[in-house]
Amino acid sequence: MSCESVERRAALVAALQEKGAIRSERVAAAVAAVPRHLFAPEASLAAAYADDIVVTKRDPRGAATSSVSAPWLQALMLEQAGIEPGMRCLEIGSGGYNAALMAELAGPDGCVTSIDIDADIVARARRHLAAAGTKRVRVVVGDAEAGVPEDAPFDRIVVTVGAWDVPPAWVAQLTMTGRIVVPLLLHGHTRTAAFDRAGDTLVSRSHELCGFVAMQGLGARPDRVVPLGPDVELRFDDNVPVEADGVRAALRGPRAERWSGITVDPQEPFDGLQLWLATQATSFGQLCSTRTDAARALVDPATPPRTPAVVDGGSLAYHALRRVDPATGRHEFGAYGHGPAAVPLAERMVELIQAWDREHRNGRPPVICVQPAGTPVDRLRPGRVLRKRHTVVTVDWR
Ligand SMILES: C[S@@+](CC[C@H](N)C(=O)[O-])C[C@H]1O[C@@H](n2cnc3c(N)ncnc32)[C@H](O)[C@@H]1O
């Protein structure tokens, strides 16, 4: 192994510790031990050890369908998973590198199965695992909707692809004290959540904002997309009624704005607010836009790739930010509204922002629970209810 790659691994570990993505000695040792560049031979050494994804496959429209995930996210998810020596583990979505890190953590008495729906990715992962000399990883081709029953039960499952739902097989294939880490989509907001199994229920112990390529196969759940203009669209992951032509016309008409008096420092993350909005507002969607001039001429959202939005028929309001202190870069949260219900929608969003600031900004994060879809209402965990195909997800902000 070249000195340069060893040095780059040490630098990557230090950078991930500094960011707080690596929190334990065990994950630090695994990242230091596994040669990431052998799993991304198409990338330069610098790119392989940058804290960024390496895209390994795209669909015909150019969207990434597979990648070696970003090191910060892999480290964070491994910290969430807490893989101990001797554990049986399942990785959903292959690439080789993350499975090799999991094998390092599970040690000589543990094992890892990795499943991918794409035979090319499986072949690639097997090749790179062999080149890196990684043992105790079995890579299989298949749709992860059914898990990998022949290797179950698993102490840990780490899902490395965006999941709108948790298929029953994943819970059934966990040991009774098992843990699953899954990037779960909640109204278009993705959080990597670590869940402990409690009978037929999954109870979150931590969750953080993340992004992943979309699930394919039986678990695929394409968003409903409402194009609004050049580089601007609304996306919904449920059946929100929306008058598309009305919203398109409203966006070209006057804009109402309401401001909350709640401010934020440039360095302060506010994904907790966006999760709050995604789990409180009814008729919720994501306003997706770019930073191009064409998009800017139409909308001015808080976080252009994905910004919380609410609709009511042909009206729309979305989360906005305005700079209130040029010296510090401090911004104020607010909402822009368009259409006949522009004012009430924007005012409702501002009330929600104020409630988040009062009750949750400095409090504990919400507990997310996942229960089977047929669970009687009186047995559901408390919280805001999001109904999925196989499960009911509750988000409890108390
Ligand atoms: C981000 S990549 C995995 C990254 C990888 N774990 C690594 O080492 O960095 C996501 C993978 O999930 C796979 N995938 C998507 N849908 C799937 C499904 N239903 N079952 C199994 N794999 C799936 C894709 O083919 C893709 O290779």
mmCIF file of N, CA and C in Angstrom, residues 66-181:
data_model
loop_
_atom_site.group_PDB
_atom_site.id
_atom_site.type_symbol
_atom_site.label_atom_id
_atom_site.label_comp_id
_atom_site.label_asym_id
_atom_site.label_seq_id
_atom_site.Cartn_x
_atom_site.Cartn_y
_atom_site.Cartn_z
ATOM 1 N N SER A 66 -25.974 4.901 -8.502
ATOM 2 C CA SER A 66 -25.080 4.225 -7.569
ATOM 3 C C SER A 66 -23.842 5.086 -7.343
ATOM 4 N N SER A 67 -23.298 4.976 -6.136
ATOM 5 C CA SER A 67 -22.104 5.760 -5.812
ATOM 6 C C SER A 67 -21.400 5.098 -4.648
ATOM 7 N N VAL A 68 -20.112 5.458 -4.486
ATOM 8 C CA VAL A 68 -19.468 5.190 -3.197
ATOM 9 C C VAL A 68 -19.846 6.413 -2.370
ATOM 10 N N SER A 69 -20.587 6.189 -1.286
ATOM 11 C CA SER A 69 -21.172 7.309 -0.538
ATOM 12 C C SER A 69 -20.086 8.184 0.069
ATOM 13 N N ALA A 70 -20.494 9.388 0.494
ATOM 14 C CA ALA A 70 -19.535 10.326 1.090
ATOM 15 C C ALA A 70 -19.014 9.784 2.425
ATOM 16 N N PRO A 71 -17.714 9.934 2.675
ATOM 17 C CA PRO A 71 -17.146 9.395 3.918
ATOM 18 C C PRO A 71 -17.839 9.902 5.189
ATOM 19 N N TRP A 72 -18.250 11.204 5.217
ATOM 20 C CA TRP A 72 -18.875 11.713 6.457
ATOM 21 C C TRP A 72 -20.148 10.956 6.773
ATOM 22 N N LEU A 73 -20.894 10.597 5.689
ATOM 23 C CA LEU A 73 -22.179 9.928 5.897
ATOM 24 C C LEU A 73 -21.961 8.458 6.261
ATOM 25 N N GLN A 74 -20.966 7.832 5.621
ATOM 26 C CA GLN A 74 -20.671 6.444 5.983
ATOM 27 C C GLN A 74 -20.232 6.352 7.442
ATOM 28 N N ALA A 75 -19.351 7.289 7.842
ATOM 29 C CA ALA A 75 -18.860 7.268 9.229
ATOM 30 C C ALA A 75 -20.016 7.499 10.207
ATOM 31 N N LEU A 76 -20.852 8.484 9.877
ATOM 32 C CA LEU A 76 -21.986 8.799 10.750
ATOM 33 C C LEU A 76 -22.908 7.595 10.907
ATOM 34 N N MET A 77 -23.214 6.919 9.783
ATOM 35 C CA MET A 77 -24.133 5.776 9.846
ATOM 36 C C MET A 77 -23.509 4.602 10.606
ATOM 37 N N LEU A 78 -22.180 4.444 10.475
ATOM 38 C CA LEU A 78 -21.527 3.358 11.222
ATOM 39 C C LEU A 78 -21.522 3.675 12.717
ATOM 40 N N GLU A 79 -21.360 4.953 13.053
ATOM 41 C CA GLU A 79 -21.475 5.337 14.470
ATOM 42 C C GLU A 79 -22.892 5.044 14.961
ATOM 43 N N GLN A 80 -23.884 5.370 14.133
ATOM 44 C CA GLN A 80 -25.275 5.116 14.533
ATOM 45 C C GLN A 80 -25.518 3.610 14.712
ATOM 46 N N ALA A 81 -24.884 2.813 13.825
ATOM 47 C CA ALA A 81 -25.141 1.365 13.837
ATOM 48 C C ALA A 81 -24.517 0.690 15.058
ATOM 49 N N GLY A 82 -23.371 1.174 15.508
ATOM 50 C CA GLY A 82 -22.719 0.565 16.679
ATOM 51 C C GLY A 82 -22.433 -0.918 16.456
ATOM 52 N N ILE A 83 -21.758 -1.239 15.363
ATOM 53 C CA ILE A 83 -21.448 -2.650 15.057
ATOM 54 C C ILE A 83 -20.361 -3.154 16.008
ATOM 55 N N GLU A 84 -20.651 -4.259 16.682
ATOM 56 C CA GLU A 84 -19.708 -4.842 17.655
ATOM 57 C C GLU A 84 -19.067 -6.093 17.067
ATOM 58 N N PRO A 85 -17.871 -6.477 17.582
ATOM 59 C CA PRO A 85 -17.228 -7.702 17.091
ATOM 60 C C PRO A 85 -18.171 -8.905 17.208
ATOM 61 N N GLY A 86 -18.177 -9.712 16.166
ATOM 62 C CA GLY A 86 -18.977 -10.946 16.184
ATOM 63 C C GLY A 86 -20.381 -10.780 15.619
ATOM 64 N N MET A 87 -20.769 -9.541 15.267
ATOM 65 C CA MET A 87 -22.158 -9.342 14.801
ATOM 66 C C MET A 87 -22.352 -9.809 13.361
ATOM 67 N N ARG A 88 -23.587 -10.235 13.094
ATOM 68 C CA ARG A 88 -24.023 -10.554 11.721
ATOM 69 C C ARG A 88 -24.700 -9.300 11.178
ATOM 70 N N CYS A 89 -24.236 -8.867 10.005
ATOM 71 C CA CYS A 89 -24.708 -7.575 9.490
ATOM 72 C C CYS A 89 -25.217 -7.714 8.061
ATOM 73 N N LEU A 90 -26.183 -6.865 7.730
ATOM 74 C CA LEU A 90 -26.672 -6.764 6.347
ATOM 75 C C LEU A 90 -26.508 -5.325 5.882
ATOM 76 N N GLU A 91 -25.904 -5.178 4.706
ATOM 77 C CA GLU A 91 -25.857 -3.871 4.061
ATOM 78 C C GLU A 91 -26.809 -3.910 2.866
ATOM 79 N N ILE A 92 -27.667 -2.899 2.763
ATOM 80 C CA ILE A 92 -28.582 -2.804 1.619
ATOM 81 C C ILE A 92 -28.074 -1.700 0.705
ATOM 82 N N GLY A 93 -27.710 -2.070 -0.536
ATOM 83 C CA GLY A 93 -27.046 -1.137 -1.460
ATOM 84 C C GLY A 93 -25.548 -1.352 -1.342
ATOM 85 N N SER A 94 -24.944 -1.872 -2.429
ATOM 86 C CA SER A 94 -23.524 -2.270 -2.337
ATOM 87 C C SER A 94 -22.624 -1.247 -3.007
ATOM 88 N N GLY A 95 -21.361 -1.482 -2.871
ATOM 89 C CA GLY A 95 -20.329 -0.642 -3.463
ATOM 90 C C GLY A 95 -18.985 -1.251 -3.079
ATOM 91 N N GLY A 96 -19.004 -1.968 -1.971
ATOM 92 C CA GLY A 96 -17.797 -2.655 -1.495
ATOM 93 C C GLY A 96 -17.172 -1.941 -0.311
ATOM 94 N N TYR A 97 -16.970 -0.622 -0.447
ATOM 95 C CA TYR A 97 -16.217 0.097 0.586
ATOM 96 C C TYR A 97 -16.926 0.071 1.941
ATOM 97 N N ASN A 98 -18.201 0.422 1.952
ATOM 98 C CA ASN A 98 -18.905 0.461 3.227
ATOM 99 C C ASN A 98 -19.027 -0.935 3.844
ATOM 100 N N ALA A 99 -19.208 -1.936 2.977
ATOM 101 C CA ALA A 99 -19.268 -3.311 3.476
ATOM 102 C C ALA A 99 -17.928 -3.701 4.104
ATOM 103 N N ALA A 100 -16.825 -3.233 3.494
ATOM 104 C CA ALA A 100 -15.491 -3.536 4.046
ATOM 105 C C ALA A 100 -15.329 -2.858 5.418
ATOM 106 N N LEU A 101 -15.852 -1.632 5.559
ATOM 107 C CA LEU A 101 -15.792 -0.966 6.877
ATOM 108 C C LEU A 101 -16.612 -1.758 7.896
ATOM 109 N N MET A 102 -17.794 -2.225 7.463
ATOM 110 C CA MET A 102 -18.645 -3.001 8.377
ATOM 111 C C MET A 102 -17.944 -4.295 8.796
ATOM 112 N N ALA A 103 -17.260 -4.950 7.818
ATOM 113 C CA ALA A 103 -16.548 -6.202 8.130
ATOM 114 C C ALA A 103 -15.412 -5.946 9.115
ATOM 115 N N GLU A 104 -14.758 -4.805 8.954
ATOM 116 C CA GLU A 104 -13.675 -4.420 9.862
ATOM 117 C C GLU A 104 -14.232 -4.295 11.297
ATOM 118 N N LEU A 105 -15.406 -3.674 11.414
ATOM 119 C CA LEU A 105 -16.015 -3.467 12.734
ATOM 120 C C LEU A 105 -16.547 -4.785 13.316
ATOM 121 N N ALA A 106 -17.080 -5.660 12.453
ATOM 122 C CA ALA A 106 -17.647 -6.927 12.937
ATOM 123 C C ALA A 106 -16.549 -7.936 13.293
ATOM 124 N N GLY A 107 -15.331 -7.720 12.755
ATOM 125 C CA GLY A 107 -14.181 -8.526 13.159
ATOM 126 C C GLY A 107 -14.223 -9.949 12.631
ATOM 127 N N PRO A 108 -13.224 -10.759 13.025
ATOM 128 C CA PRO A 108 -13.090 -12.110 12.453
ATOM 129 C C PRO A 108 -14.244 -13.042 12.801
ATOM 130 N N ASP A 109 -14.973 -12.751 13.886
ATOM 131 C CA ASP A 109 -16.094 -13.634 14.239
ATOM 132 C C ASP A 109 -17.430 -13.140 13.697
ATOM 133 N N GLY A 110 -17.402 -11.988 13.028
ATOM 134 C CA GLY A 110 -18.646 -11.457 12.480
ATOM 135 C C GLY A 110 -18.712 -11.677 10.989
ATOM 136 N N CYS A 111 -19.795 -11.230 10.360
ATOM 137 C CA CYS A 111 -19.901 -11.351 8.897
ATOM 138 C C CYS A 111 -20.849 -10.298 8.350
ATOM 139 N N VAL A 112 -20.699 -10.045 7.058
ATOM 140 C CA VAL A 112 -21.507 -9.023 6.379
ATOM 141 C C VAL A 112 -22.069 -9.623 5.102
ATOM 142 N N THR A 113 -23.382 -9.441 4.909
ATOM 143 C CA THR A 113 -23.990 -9.711 3.611
ATOM 144 C C THR A 113 -24.341 -8.360 3.023
ATOM 145 N N SER A 114 -24.075 -8.186 1.727
ATOM 146 C CA SER A 114 -24.440 -6.936 1.069
ATOM 147 C C SER A 114 -25.291 -7.290 -0.140
ATOM 148 N N ILE A 115 -26.408 -6.588 -0.315
ATOM 149 C CA ILE A 115 -27.307 -6.889 -1.440
ATOM 150 C C ILE A 115 -27.478 -5.647 -2.302
ATOM 151 N N ASP A 116 -27.444 -5.859 -3.633
ATOM 152 C CA ASP A 116 -27.714 -4.753 -4.559
ATOM 153 C C ASP A 116 -28.573 -5.280 -5.695
ATOM 154 N N ILE A 117 -29.462 -4.415 -6.166
ATOM 155 C CA ILE A 117 -30.399 -4.789 -7.238
ATOM 156 C C ILE A 117 -29.702 -4.815 -8.601
ATOM 157 N N ASP A 118 -28.526 -4.194 -8.674
ATOM 158 C CA ASP A 118 -27.843 -3.997 -9.955
ATOM 159 C C ASP A 118 -26.657 -4.974 -10.058
ATOM 160 N N ALA A 119 -26.754 -5.911 -11.028
ATOM 161 C CA ALA A 119 -25.715 -6.949 -11.153
ATOM 162 C C ALA A 119 -24.339 -6.338 -11.446
ATOM 163 N N ASP A 120 -24.292 -5.204 -12.182
ATOM 164 C CA ASP A 120 -22.997 -4.557 -12.468
ATOM 165 C C ASP A 120 -22.342 -4.090 -11.168
ATOM 166 N N ILE A 121 -23.167 -3.540 -10.285
ATOM 167 C CA ILE A 121 -22.630 -3.010 -9.014
ATOM 168 C C ILE A 121 -22.155 -4.154 -8.132
ATOM 169 N N VAL A 122 -22.877 -5.269 -8.179
ATOM 170 C CA VAL A 122 -22.468 -6.435 -7.388
ATOM 171 C C VAL A 122 -21.126 -6.963 -7.905
ATOM 172 N N ALA A 123 -20.996 -7.057 -9.227
ATOM 173 C CA ALA A 123 -19.732 -7.559 -9.808
ATOM 174 C C ALA A 123 -18.582 -6.641 -9.425
ATOM 175 N N ARG A 124 -18.844 -5.359 -9.491
ATOM 176 C CA ARG A 124 -17.827 -4.369 -9.166
ATOM 177 C C ARG A 124 -17.427 -4.480 -7.682
ATOM 178 N N ALA A 125 -18.434 -4.590 -6.822
ATOM 179 C CA ALA A 125 -18.154 -4.665 -5.375
ATOM 180 C C ALA A 125 -17.324 -5.916 -5.063
ATOM 181 N N ARG A 126 -17.710 -7.042 -5.682
ATOM 182 C CA ARG A 126 -16.946 -8.287 -5.441
ATOM 183 C C ARG A 126 -15.501 -8.123 -5.874
ATOM 184 N N ARG A 127 -15.318 -7.503 -7.051
ATOM 185 C CA ARG A 127 -13.967 -7.308 -7.601
ATOM 186 C C ARG A 127 -13.123 -6.459 -6.646
ATOM 187 N N HIS A 128 -13.695 -5.370 -6.192
ATOM 188 C CA HIS A 128 -12.922 -4.446 -5.352
ATOM 189 C C HIS A 128 -12.672 -5.031 -3.957
ATOM 190 N N LEU A 129 -13.648 -5.786 -3.442
ATOM 191 C CA LEU A 129 -13.433 -6.426 -2.131
ATOM 192 C C LEU A 129 -12.276 -7.424 -2.232
ATOM 193 N N ALA A 130 -12.237 -8.155 -3.353
ATOM 194 C CA ALA A 130 -11.142 -9.126 -3.538
ATOM 195 C C ALA A 130 -9.809 -8.389 -3.640
ATOM 196 N N ALA A 131 -9.792 -7.272 -4.400
ATOM 197 C CA ALA A 131 -8.530 -6.520 -4.568
ATOM 198 C C ALA A 131 -8.042 -5.970 -3.225
ATOM 199 N N ALA A 132 -8.992 -5.610 -2.356
ATOM 200 C CA ALA A 132 -8.605 -5.049 -1.050
ATOM 201 C C ALA A 132 -8.313 -6.159 -0.033
ATOM 202 N N GLY A 133 -8.570 -7.411 -0.433
ATOM 203 C CA GLY A 133 -8.287 -8.539 0.467
ATOM 204 C C GLY A 133 -9.290 -8.656 1.603
ATOM 205 N N THR A 134 -10.510 -8.086 1.396
ATOM 206 C CA THR A 134 -11.520 -8.131 2.469
ATOM 207 C C THR A 134 -12.181 -9.496 2.498
ATOM 208 N N LYS A 135 -12.222 -10.091 3.683
ATOM 209 C CA LYS A 135 -12.876 -11.392 3.842
ATOM 210 C C LYS A 135 -14.206 -11.179 4.574
ATOM 211 N N ARG A 136 -15.005 -12.186 4.614
ATOM 212 C CA ARG A 136 -16.252 -12.207 5.398
ATOM 213 C C ARG A 136 -17.321 -11.248 4.898
ATOM 214 N N VAL A 137 -17.269 -10.897 3.593
ATOM 215 C CA VAL A 137 -18.373 -10.144 2.983
ATOM 216 C C VAL A 137 -18.922 -10.985 1.833
ATOM 217 N N ARG A 138 -20.236 -11.226 1.870
ATOM 218 C CA ARG A 138 -20.896 -11.934 0.762
ATOM 219 C C ARG A 138 -21.779 -10.922 0.061
ATOM 220 N N VAL A 139 -21.592 -10.782 -1.270
ATOM 221 C CA VAL A 139 -22.383 -9.795 -2.017
ATOM 222 C C VAL A 139 -23.360 -10.548 -2.912
ATOM 223 N N VAL A 140 -24.645 -10.186 -2.820
ATOM 224 C CA VAL A 140 -25.656 -10.909 -3.587
ATOM 225 C C VAL A 140 -26.472 -9.929 -4.426
ATOM 226 N N VAL A 141 -26.998 -10.444 -5.546
ATOM 227 C CA VAL A 141 -27.870 -9.629 -6.415
ATOM 228 C C VAL A 141 -29.313 -9.869 -6.003
ATOM 229 N N GLY A 142 -30.073 -8.793 -5.851
ATOM 230 C CA GLY A 142 -31.501 -8.960 -5.577
ATOM 231 C C GLY A 142 -32.130 -7.654 -5.156
ATOM 232 N N ASP A 143 -33.468 -7.673 -5.122
ATOM 233 C CA ASP A 143 -34.214 -6.516 -4.636
ATOM 234 C C ASP A 143 -34.290 -6.622 -3.120
ATOM 235 N N ALA A 144 -33.792 -5.621 -2.426
ATOM 236 C CA ALA A 144 -33.718 -5.684 -0.969
ATOM 237 C C ALA A 144 -35.077 -5.648 -0.294
ATOM 238 N N GLU A 145 -36.147 -5.435 -1.061
ATOM 239 C CA GLU A 145 -37.490 -5.450 -0.469
ATOM 240 C C GLU A 145 -37.702 -6.733 0.352
ATOM 241 N N ALA A 146 -37.116 -7.860 -0.133
ATOM 242 C CA ALA A 146 -37.306 -9.139 0.566
ATOM 243 C C ALA A 146 -36.174 -9.430 1.546
ATOM 244 N N GLY A 147 -35.226 -8.498 1.715
ATOM 245 C CA GLY A 147 -34.077 -8.756 2.584
ATOM 246 C C GLY A 147 -33.242 -9.903 2.029
ATOM 247 N N VAL A 148 -32.503 -10.570 2.918
ATOM 248 C CA VAL A 148 -31.723 -11.754 2.506
ATOM 249 C C VAL A 148 -32.017 -12.847 3.535
ATOM 250 N N PRO A 149 -33.182 -13.538 3.371
ATOM 251 C CA PRO A 149 -33.622 -14.466 4.430
ATOM 252 C C PRO A 149 -32.607 -15.560 4.727
ATOM 253 N N GLU A 150 -31.859 -16.001 3.682
ATOM 254 C CA GLU A 150 -30.957 -17.138 3.909
ATOM 255 C C GLU A 150 -29.796 -16.786 4.840
ATOM 256 N N ASP A 151 -29.488 -15.522 5.015
ATOM 257 C CA ASP A 151 -28.393 -15.143 5.920
ATOM 258 C C ASP A 151 -28.905 -14.552 7.240
ATOM 259 N N ALA A 152 -30.235 -14.384 7.391
ATOM 260 C CA ALA A 152 -30.814 -13.781 8.592
ATOM 261 C C ALA A 152 -30.750 -14.771 9.759
ATOM 262 N N PRO A 153 -30.880 -14.328 11.025
ATOM 263 C CA PRO A 153 -31.185 -12.960 11.444
ATOM 264 C C PRO A 153 -29.926 -12.099 11.527
ATOM 265 N N PHE A 154 -30.134 -10.803 11.458
ATOM 266 C CA PHE A 154 -29.028 -9.849 11.507
ATOM 267 C C PHE A 154 -29.094 -9.037 12.813
ATOM 268 N N ASP A 155 -27.898 -8.805 13.360
ATOM 269 C CA ASP A 155 -27.821 -7.910 14.534
ATOM 270 C C ASP A 155 -27.925 -6.454 14.087
ATOM 271 N N ARG A 156 -27.405 -6.204 12.894
ATOM 272 C CA ARG A 156 -27.429 -4.836 12.370
ATOM 273 C C ARG A 156 -27.780 -4.852 10.889
ATOM 274 N N ILE A 157 -28.645 -3.910 10.481
ATOM 275 C CA ILE A 157 -28.906 -3.684 9.052
ATOM 276 C C ILE A 157 -28.581 -2.224 8.775
ATOM 277 N N VAL A 158 -27.767 -1.983 7.751
ATOM 278 C CA VAL A 158 -27.432 -0.610 7.358
ATOM 279 C C VAL A 158 -27.924 -0.424 5.923
ATOM 280 N N VAL A 159 -28.904 0.458 5.757
ATOM 281 C CA VAL A 159 -29.504 0.702 4.439
ATOM 282 C C VAL A 159 -28.789 1.906 3.827
ATOM 283 N N THR A 160 -28.232 1.727 2.622
ATOM 284 C CA THR A 160 -27.456 2.820 2.022
ATOM 285 C C THR A 160 -28.110 3.285 0.724
ATOM 286 N N VAL A 161 -29.429 3.377 0.762
ATOM 287 C CA VAL A 161 -30.207 3.887 -0.370
ATOM 288 C C VAL A 161 -31.471 4.486 0.245
ATOM 289 N N GLY A 162 -31.958 5.590 -0.359
ATOM 290 C CA GLY A 162 -33.093 6.295 0.244
ATOM 291 C C GLY A 162 -34.338 5.422 0.281
ATOM 292 N N ALA A 163 -34.977 5.301 1.457
ATOM 293 C CA ALA A 163 -36.131 4.408 1.614
ATOM 294 C C ALA A 163 -37.360 5.217 2.025
ATOM 295 N N TRP A 164 -38.442 5.105 1.253
ATOM 296 C CA TRP A 164 -39.675 5.791 1.630
ATOM 297 C C TRP A 164 -40.402 5.012 2.716
ATOM 298 N N ASP A 165 -40.141 3.677 2.745
ATOM 299 C CA ASP A 165 -40.852 2.808 3.683
ATOM 300 C C ASP A 165 -39.883 1.761 4.233
ATOM 301 N N VAL A 166 -40.329 1.051 5.257
ATOM 302 C CA VAL A 166 -39.534 -0.045 5.825
ATOM 303 C C VAL A 166 -40.288 -1.347 5.544
ATOM 304 N N PRO A 167 -39.811 -2.141 4.568
ATOM 305 C CA PRO A 167 -40.529 -3.384 4.243
ATOM 306 C C PRO A 167 -40.525 -4.340 5.439
ATOM 307 N N PRO A 168 -41.594 -5.144 5.574
ATOM 308 C CA PRO A 168 -41.690 -6.063 6.724
ATOM 309 C C PRO A 168 -40.475 -6.981 6.857
ATOM 310 N N ALA A 169 -39.864 -7.386 5.722
ATOM 311 C CA ALA A 169 -38.735 -8.328 5.790
ATOM 312 C C ALA A 169 -37.573 -7.751 6.586
ATOM 313 N N TRP A 170 -37.361 -6.439 6.521
ATOM 314 C CA TRP A 170 -36.220 -5.859 7.228
ATOM 315 C C TRP A 170 -36.388 -6.030 8.742
ATOM 316 N N VAL A 171 -37.607 -5.812 9.219
ATOM 317 C CA VAL A 171 -37.849 -5.953 10.668
ATOM 318 C C VAL A 171 -37.800 -7.438 11.030
ATOM 319 N N ALA A 172 -38.439 -8.273 10.202
ATOM 320 C CA ALA A 172 -38.486 -9.713 10.501
ATOM 321 C C ALA A 172 -37.083 -10.313 10.533
ATOM 322 N N GLN A 173 -36.157 -9.770 9.744
ATOM 323 C CA GLN A 173 -34.813 -10.344 9.663
ATOM 324 C C GLN A 173 -33.837 -9.720 10.663
ATOM 325 N N LEU A 174 -34.337 -8.827 11.509
ATOM 326 C CA LEU A 174 -33.507 -8.291 12.608
ATOM 327 C C LEU A 174 -33.659 -9.204 13.815
ATOM 328 N N THR A 175 -32.595 -9.378 14.599
ATOM 329 C CA THR A 175 -32.760 -10.077 15.874
ATOM 330 C C THR A 175 -33.664 -9.227 16.767
ATOM 331 N N MET A 176 -34.185 -9.810 17.845
ATOM 332 C CA MET A 176 -35.118 -9.068 18.705
ATOM 333 C C MET A 176 -34.456 -7.844 19.334
ATOM 334 N N THR A 177 -33.127 -7.884 19.479
ATOM 335 C CA THR A 177 -32.437 -6.718 20.047
ATOM 336 C C THR A 177 -31.638 -5.979 18.968
ATOM 337 N N GLY A 178 -32.013 -6.231 17.709
ATOM 338 C CA GLY A 178 -31.244 -5.682 16.590
ATOM 339 C C GLY A 178 -31.500 -4.204 16.358
ATOM 340 N N ARG A 179 -30.664 -3.651 15.482
ATOM 341 C CA ARG A 179 -30.770 -2.220 15.154
ATOM 342 C C ARG A 179 -30.673 -2.062 13.633
ATOM 343 N N ILE A 180 -31.492 -1.161 13.099
ATOM 344 C CA ILE A 180 -31.428 -0.860 11.666
ATOM 345 C C ILE A 180 -31.180 0.631 11.505
ATOM 346 N N VAL A 181 -30.255 0.949 10.604
ATOM 347 C CA VAL A 181 -29.979 2.357 10.268
ATOM 348 C C VAL A 181 -30.484 2.554 8.849
#
